[in-house]
Short mmCIF file of C-alpha atoms in Angstrom, two decimals:
data_model
loop_
_atom_site.label_atom_id
_atom_site.label_comp_id
_atom_site.label_asym_id
_atom_site.label_seq_id
_atom_site.Cartn_x
_atom_site.Cartn_y
_atom_site.Cartn_z
CA UNK U 23 95.63 116.98 18.60
CA UNK U 24 94.95 120.64 18.54
CA UNK U 25 97.94 122.81 18.91
CA UNK U 26 97.95 125.10 21.56
CA UNK U 27 99.23 127.88 19.97
CA UNK U 28 99.62 130.12 22.91
CA UNK U 29 101.77 127.47 24.67
CA UNK U 30 104.10 127.15 21.50
CA UNK U 31 104.59 130.42 21.31
CA UNK U 32 105.59 130.84 24.97
CA UNK U 33 108.04 128.33 24.40
CA UNK U 34 109.55 129.62 21.61
CA UNK U 35 110.05 133.13 23.17
CA UNK U 36 111.48 131.19 26.07
CA UNK U 37 114.17 129.37 24.16
CA UNK U 38 115.06 132.80 21.83
CA UNK U 39 115.38 134.88 25.05
CA UNK U 40 117.71 132.33 26.28
CA UNK U 41 119.61 132.45 22.99
CA UNK U 42 119.75 135.99 22.98
CA UNK U 43 120.98 136.10 26.49
CA UNK U 44 123.92 133.66 25.81
CA UNK U 45 124.77 135.39 22.54
CA UNK U 46 125.39 138.66 24.25
CA UNK U 47 123.88 141.06 21.54
CA UNK U 48 125.61 144.19 23.09
CA UNK U 49 129.15 142.42 23.34
CA UNK U 50 128.45 141.31 19.75
CA UNK U 51 127.50 144.69 18.66
CA UNK U 52 130.54 146.13 20.57
CA UNK U 53 132.74 143.59 18.73
CA UNK U 54 131.39 144.75 15.38
CA UNK U 55 132.39 148.55 15.97
CA UNK U 56 135.62 147.44 17.30
CA UNK U 57 136.34 144.98 14.32
CA UNK U 58 135.06 147.66 11.73
CA UNK U 59 137.73 150.06 12.81
CA UNK U 60 140.31 147.42 12.77
CA UNK U 61 139.16 146.72 9.26
CA UNK U 62 140.01 150.15 7.81
CA UNK U 63 143.19 150.51 9.53
CA UNK U 64 145.73 151.69 6.77
CA UNK U 65 148.30 149.32 7.77
CA UNK U 66 145.75 146.45 8.05
CA UNK U 67 147.04 144.27 4.93
CA UNK U 68 150.85 144.82 6.03
CA UNK U 69 150.02 141.47 7.79
CA UNK U 70 147.68 139.64 5.37
CA UNK U 71 147.32 136.58 7.65
CA UNK U 72 146.19 139.03 10.65
CA UNK U 73 144.00 141.23 7.97
CA UNK U 74 142.04 138.11 6.97
CA UNK U 75 141.33 136.97 10.49
CA UNK U 76 140.01 140.63 11.18
CA UNK U 77 137.71 140.34 8.06
CA UNK U 78 136.66 136.98 9.00
CA UNK U 79 136.04 137.89 12.49
CA UNK U 80 133.93 141.07 11.12
CA UNK U 81 131.64 138.98 8.63
CA UNK U 82 131.02 136.33 11.04
CA UNK U 83 130.07 138.52 13.87
CA UNK U 84 127.67 140.72 11.29
CA UNK U 85 126.15 137.46 10.12
CA UNK U 86 125.39 136.42 14.02
CA UNK U 87 123.87 139.67 14.68
CA UNK U 88 121.58 139.81 11.83
CA UNK U 89 120.50 136.27 12.60
CA UNK U 90 119.43 137.11 15.82
CA UNK U 91 117.65 140.43 14.97
CA UNK U 92 115.61 138.24 12.16
CA UNK U 93 114.97 135.71 14.42
CA UNK U 94 113.61 138.06 16.97
CA UNK U 95 111.61 139.62 14.04
CA UNK U 96 110.11 136.64 13.01
CA UNK U 97 108.99 135.63 16.81
CA UNK U 98 107.29 138.97 17.18
CA UNK U 99 105.83 138.43 13.82
CA UNK U 100 104.37 135.03 15.37
CA UNK U 101 102.95 136.35 18.09
CA UNK U 102 100.78 139.09 16.20
CA UNK U 103 99.81 136.15 13.44
CA UNK U 104 98.55 134.13 16.38
CA UNK U 105 96.70 137.49 18.02
CA UNK U 106 94.88 138.04 14.43
CA UNK U 107 93.97 134.09 14.28
CA UNK U 108 92.14 134.47 17.73
CA UNK U 109 90.53 137.75 16.88
CA UNK U 110 89.04 136.56 13.41
CA UNK U 111 87.85 133.05 15.17
CA UNK U 112 84.60 134.44 16.67
CA UNK U 113 83.85 136.37 13.31
CA UNK U 114 85.27 134.65 10.57
CA UNK U 115 86.27 131.05 10.86
CA UNK U 116 87.53 130.38 7.67
CA UNK U 117 90.07 133.32 7.88
CA UNK U 118 90.94 132.10 11.41
CA UNK U 119 91.80 128.60 9.83
CA UNK U 120 94.22 130.20 7.25
CA UNK U 121 95.68 132.16 9.87
CA UNK U 122 96.39 129.27 12.37
CA UNK U 123 97.81 127.05 9.45
CA UNK U 124 100.16 129.96 8.65
CA UNK U 125 101.11 129.99 12.56
CA UNK U 126 101.51 126.26 12.63
CA UNK U 127 103.90 126.55 9.61
CA UNK U 128 106.03 129.23 11.09
CA UNK U 129 105.92 127.41 14.55
CA UNK U 130 107.69 124.21 13.01
CA UNK U 131 110.07 126.49 11.13
CA UNK U 132 111.15 128.25 14.26
CA UNK U 133 111.33 125.42 16.50
CA UNK U 134 113.82 123.89 14.26
CA UNK U 135 115.82 127.00 13.44
CA UNK U 136 116.03 127.97 17.22
CA UNK U 137 117.13 124.44 17.92
CA UNK U 138 119.98 124.84 15.50
CA UNK U 139 120.82 128.19 16.87
CA UNK U 140 120.65 127.06 20.48
CA UNK U 141 123.65 124.40 19.54
CA UNK U 142 125.61 127.30 18.59
CA UNK U 143 125.25 129.24 21.86
CA UNK U 144 126.75 126.10 23.61
CA UNK U 145 129.93 126.49 21.72
CA UNK U 146 131.70 129.01 24.26
CA UNK U 147 135.08 127.02 24.74
CA UNK U 148 138.42 129.47 24.55
CA UNK U 149 139.38 127.75 21.17
CA UNK U 150 135.67 126.89 19.85
CA UNK U 151 135.86 129.62 17.20
CA UNK U 152 138.64 128.53 15.40
CA UNK U 153 139.22 126.62 12.40
CA UNK U 154 139.41 122.57 13.00
CA UNK U 155 142.80 120.12 12.14
CA UNK U 156 141.56 116.80 11.97
CA UNK U 157 143.60 114.02 11.93
CA UNK U 158 142.37 110.25 11.23
CA UNK U 159 144.68 107.05 12.14
CA UNK U 160 143.61 103.62 11.36
CA UNK U 161 143.65 101.65 14.23
CA UNK U 162 143.32 97.58 14.86
CA UNK U 163 142.05 95.71 12.01
CA UNK U 164 144.67 95.91 9.57
CA UNK U 165 143.53 96.39 5.68
CA UNK U 166 139.88 97.12 7.00
CA UNK U 167 141.03 99.64 9.34
CA UNK U 168 142.84 101.32 6.71
CA UNK U 169 139.91 101.56 4.53
CA UNK U 170 137.76 102.66 7.46
CA UNK U 171 140.05 105.79 8.03
CA UNK U 172 139.58 106.47 4.22
CA UNK U 173 135.81 106.32 4.68
CA UNK U 174 135.99 108.36 7.83
CA UNK U 175 137.87 111.03 5.98
CA UNK U 176 135.30 111.07 2.95
CA UNK U 177 132.55 111.62 5.53
CA UNK U 178 134.06 114.37 7.21
CA UNK U 179 135.03 116.18 3.99
CA UNK U 180 131.40 115.35 2.61
CA UNK U 181 129.81 117.07 5.44
CA UNK U 182 132.03 120.08 5.04
CA UNK U 183 131.27 120.33 1.64
CA UNK U 184 127.46 120.07 2.47
CA UNK U 185 127.73 123.10 4.46
CA UNK U 186 130.02 125.08 2.09
CA UNK U 187 132.82 124.87 4.45
CA UNK U 188 136.55 124.94 2.67
CA UNK U 189 138.93 121.89 3.25
CA UNK U 190 142.38 121.36 2.97
CA UNK U 191 143.88 118.21 2.92
CA UNK U 192 147.63 118.80 4.75
CA UNK U 193 148.77 115.39 4.64
CA UNK U 194 148.10 111.63 3.74
CA UNK U 195 149.89 108.48 4.17
CA UNK U 196 148.44 106.01 2.04
CA UNK U 197 148.46 102.19 3.23
CA UNK U 198 149.91 99.33 0.74
CA UNK U 199 146.82 97.45 -0.12
CA UNK U 200 144.05 99.70 0.35
CA UNK U 201 143.01 102.97 2.38
CA UNK U 202 145.16 105.21 4.38
CA UNK U 203 147.33 104.83 7.61
CA UNK U 204 146.75 108.51 8.36
CA UNK U 205 145.41 112.01 7.06
CA UNK U 206 145.22 115.48 8.04
CA UNK U 207 143.07 118.10 6.63
CA UNK U 208 142.00 121.48 7.95
CA UNK U 209 138.17 122.54 8.02
CA UNK U 210 137.86 126.62 7.45
CA UNK U 211 134.89 127.78 9.12
CA UNK U 212 133.84 129.69 12.05
CA UNK U 213 133.28 127.16 14.97
CA UNK U 214 134.47 124.70 12.97
CA UNK U 215 136.81 123.18 15.78
CA UNK U 216 133.99 123.64 18.59
CA UNK U 217 131.78 121.61 16.35
CA UNK U 218 134.03 119.00 15.32
CA UNK U 219 135.85 118.46 18.58
CA UNK U 220 132.74 116.21 19.66
CA UNK U 221 133.72 113.91 16.96
CA UNK U 222 137.28 113.05 18.81
CA UNK U 223 137.81 109.50 20.10
CA UNK U 224 137.56 105.97 18.94
CA UNK U 225 135.18 105.17 16.09
CA UNK U 226 134.51 101.21 15.34
CA UNK U 227 133.00 99.62 12.38
CA UNK U 228 131.53 96.28 12.00
CA UNK U 229 131.00 94.70 8.61
CA UNK U 230 131.76 91.76 6.29
CA UNK U 231 135.20 92.52 5.10
CA UNK U 232 135.34 92.89 1.43
CA UNK U 233 139.16 92.09 1.60
CA UNK U 234 138.30 88.34 3.41
CA UNK U 235 137.84 85.85 0.63
CA UNK U 236 135.95 84.00 3.05
CA UNK U 237 133.48 86.89 3.69
CA UNK U 238 133.91 86.90 7.43
CA UNK U 239 132.82 89.71 9.75
CA UNK U 240 135.29 91.80 10.46
CA UNK U 241 135.45 94.43 13.58
CA UNK U 242 138.09 97.57 12.83
CA UNK U 243 139.10 100.52 14.49
CA UNK U 244 140.03 104.45 13.56
CA UNK U 245 141.37 107.19 15.92
CA UNK U 246 139.83 110.76 15.13
CA UNK U 247 142.08 113.78 16.93
CA UNK U 248 140.59 117.12 16.29
CA UNK U 249 142.51 120.22 17.41
CA UNK U 250 142.30 124.13 17.20
CA UNK U 251 144.25 125.73 14.40
CA UNK U 252 147.01 127.90 15.89
CA UNK U 253 146.82 131.54 15.51
CA UNK U 254 149.62 134.42 15.59
CA UNK U 255 148.40 135.46 18.87
CA UNK U 256 148.76 132.22 20.68
CA UNK U 257 152.74 132.47 21.28
CA UNK U 258 153.61 129.25 21.12
CA UNK U 259 157.21 129.13 21.07
CA UNK U 260 159.35 126.35 19.72
CA UNK U 261 163.09 126.42 20.00
CA UNK U 262 165.00 125.24 16.71
CA UNK U 263 166.88 123.17 19.19
CA UNK U 264 163.61 121.09 20.25
CA UNK U 265 162.84 120.24 16.13
CA UNK U 266 164.43 117.59 14.21
CA UNK U 267 163.11 118.29 10.50
CA UNK U 268 163.41 115.79 7.57
CA UNK U 269 162.85 116.53 4.30
CA UNK U 270 161.70 113.49 1.54
CA UNK U 271 159.68 113.18 -1.76
CA UNK U 272 155.83 113.34 -1.45
CA UNK U 273 153.91 110.40 -1.84
CA UNK U 274 150.44 109.38 -3.30
CA UNK U 275 148.55 107.99 -6.07
CA UNK U 276 149.32 109.11 -9.56
CA UNK U 277 151.82 111.05 -10.76
CA UNK U 278 151.72 114.64 -9.15
CA UNK U 279 154.39 117.15 -9.89
CA UNK U 280 155.18 117.44 -5.99
CA UNK U 281 156.79 113.85 -6.27
CA UNK U 282 159.44 115.16 -8.68
CA UNK U 283 161.51 116.97 -5.41
CA UNK U 284 162.14 116.71 -1.78
CA UNK U 285 159.61 119.03 -0.98
CA UNK U 286 157.80 116.87 1.75
CA UNK U 287 158.68 117.68 5.26
CA UNK U 288 158.56 115.47 8.66
CA UNK U 289 159.01 117.87 11.78
CA UNK U 290 159.78 115.94 15.31
CA UNK U 291 159.16 117.99 18.16
CA UNK U 292 162.18 116.11 20.36
CA UNK U 293 160.86 117.03 24.07
CA UNK U 294 157.15 115.28 23.50
CA UNK U 295 157.93 112.92 20.32
CA UNK U 296 155.06 114.63 18.24
CA UNK U 297 155.56 114.15 14.83
CA UNK U 298 154.11 116.57 12.00
CA UNK U 299 154.29 115.40 8.29
CA UNK U 300 153.43 117.78 5.52
CA UNK U 301 153.38 117.32 2.08
CA UNK U 302 150.61 119.47 0.54
CA UNK U 303 152.46 122.30 -0.63
CA UNK U 304 154.71 122.70 -3.62
CA UNK U 305 157.68 123.94 -1.71
CA UNK U 306 159.45 122.53 1.11
CA UNK U 307 159.47 126.37 2.77
CA UNK U 308 155.55 126.15 2.46
CA UNK U 309 155.37 122.78 3.75
CA UNK U 310 158.10 123.65 6.63
CA UNK U 311 155.67 126.81 7.87
CA UNK U 312 152.40 124.57 7.41
CA UNK U 313 154.20 121.61 9.41
CA UNK U 314 155.07 124.22 12.32
CA UNK U 315 151.62 125.70 12.55
CA UNK U 316 149.93 122.34 13.02
CA UNK U 317 152.63 121.24 15.56
CA UNK U 318 152.04 124.49 17.73
CA UNK U 319 148.26 123.60 17.23
CA UNK U 320 148.81 119.94 18.85
CA UNK U 321 151.35 121.37 21.34
CA UNK U 322 148.51 123.89 22.40
CA UNK U 323 145.92 121.11 22.76
CA UNK U 324 148.44 119.21 25.06
CA UNK U 325 148.93 121.97 27.11
CA UNK U 326 145.25 122.43 27.57
CA UNK U 327 144.65 118.90 28.17
CA UNK U 328 147.51 118.66 31.08
CA UNK U 329 145.59 121.69 32.52
CA UNK U 330 142.19 119.98 32.41
CA UNK U 331 143.77 116.95 33.92
CA UNK U 332 145.60 118.87 36.79
CA UNK U 333 142.25 120.65 37.60
CA UNK U 334 140.35 117.22 37.62
CA UNK U 335 143.13 115.81 39.79
CA UNK U 336 142.82 118.71 42.33
CA UNK U 337 139.22 118.26 42.32
CA UNK U 338 139.44 114.58 43.02
CA UNK U 339 138.11 113.61 39.76
CA UNK U 340 140.48 111.50 37.51
CA UNK U 341 137.49 110.02 35.41
CA UNK U 342 138.20 110.37 31.18
CA UNK U 343 135.50 112.45 29.54
CA UNK U 344 135.68 110.14 26.48
CA UNK U 345 135.36 106.45 26.36
CA UNK U 346 137.59 104.39 24.29
CA UNK U 347 134.80 103.85 21.68
CA UNK U 348 132.55 106.55 21.16
CA UNK U 349 131.07 105.41 18.16
CA UNK U 350 129.81 102.16 16.36
CA UNK U 351 128.99 101.78 12.70
CA UNK U 352 127.31 98.47 12.19
CA UNK U 353 126.77 97.28 8.47
CA UNK U 354 126.34 93.53 9.35
CA UNK U 355 124.32 91.70 10.38
CA UNK U 356 121.89 94.66 10.62
CA UNK U 357 122.56 98.68 9.47
CA UNK U 358 122.98 101.13 11.96
CA UNK U 359 125.15 104.13 13.37
CA UNK U 360 124.93 104.45 17.32
CA UNK U 361 126.92 107.05 19.22
CA UNK U 362 127.57 105.55 22.63
CA UNK U 363 127.90 108.67 24.62
CA UNK U 364 124.48 110.15 23.70
CA UNK U 365 122.97 107.24 22.51
CA UNK U 366 121.69 109.05 19.10
CA UNK U 367 121.34 106.36 16.36
CA UNK U 368 120.65 106.45 12.55
CA UNK U 369 119.49 103.19 10.28
CA UNK U 370 120.50 104.87 7.32
CA UNK U 371 124.12 104.20 7.16
CA UNK U 372 124.88 105.43 3.66
CA UNK U 373 123.47 108.79 4.50
CA UNK U 374 126.07 109.11 7.66
CA UNK U 375 128.95 107.98 5.63
CA UNK U 376 128.08 110.39 2.71
CA UNK U 377 128.23 113.43 5.63
CA UNK U 378 124.98 113.50 7.04
CA UNK U 379 126.32 114.15 10.66
CA UNK U 380 124.64 117.18 12.05
CA UNK U 381 122.22 115.09 14.30
CA UNK U 382 125.41 113.13 15.78
CA UNK U 383 127.44 116.56 16.30
CA UNK U 384 124.04 118.16 17.73
CA UNK U 385 123.63 115.65 20.14
CA UNK U 386 127.28 115.21 21.26
CA UNK U 387 127.57 119.40 21.82
CA UNK U 388 124.22 119.27 24.04
CA UNK U 389 125.92 115.70 25.87
CA UNK U 390 129.45 117.57 26.44
CA UNK U 391 127.58 120.87 27.51
CA UNK U 392 125.35 119.00 30.04
CA UNK U 393 128.28 116.85 31.28
CA UNK U 394 130.63 119.94 31.98
CA UNK U 395 127.70 121.83 33.79
CA UNK U 396 127.04 118.89 35.98
CA UNK U 397 130.69 118.59 36.71
CA UNK U 398 130.71 122.45 37.68
CA UNK U 399 127.69 121.91 40.00
CA UNK U 400 129.69 119.26 41.78
#
């Protein structure tokens, strides 16, 4: 089928104009000016954590603006290329064919890249641009569930590795026979929380159990929690009287040096019962500080959820946004991973467990955006 180059160009131009409007290039440029001024302040590095936040935001803003400007230039160049091909069509068919072939290649590239960029513009939540703290807990299914939880941990860490995002495993509780009871890790990247938040929910695995000597099929579950990492500007104050802090020796496979002292910290928030364990750092002071940040992040998330629930109650809508099972990973009798919210599915299960999650994440972000906007219209 012949390509309607003009129609394809108009579609690309329309998509880009929407992205440009949502991105708000003027505000982005103003943010860059403000952050640049902050970055050269003489006392900036008096607070290293705040300084790193400023430089990280500045780098991300510059990258976003550069990406938009380069995309704008490429859309303009595509229009020129198609005009040149149209002009040559009557006098030099061979040259025209070469130009149209170049235009077709660029149309395919731009369409894909604009689709990726469009997903980013849908992340406009209050905390979407934050780093993410991901917690995975094994659920029903015994040792298979513990093994599944560890499979999910590797899947998300491999996804981050594919994108060049630094990660930090903050705590892991190992199961007795195999796998893990729970794990908490941080993904350090702009919009990590907004991107990964669509992964929150109950995940289900169906397979022939490698731990069943009769080779029976087993269904197991794991829960994924995603929260935004707290920042010093969030002001989540926790009175000391609301905390119970226990110290213990770190545990894990092998003979790590951290196992020799009572450096691990378990922090319990008495009013809510929220418990955070931290054993990644070598000193008790460092683990305590890290545990406090994660606890503050969870309290921030809890506050947001309570506010959202109150808004829905006032609106007369109390239905949950997420189902109990949001994704199924089936390894027997056939192989398929399917998201039950978006219906996005993949037959290559090995690829998914190796971190190939972008299709699921993009579909989830679009689904959530459409859901939120439908609720707003109602």
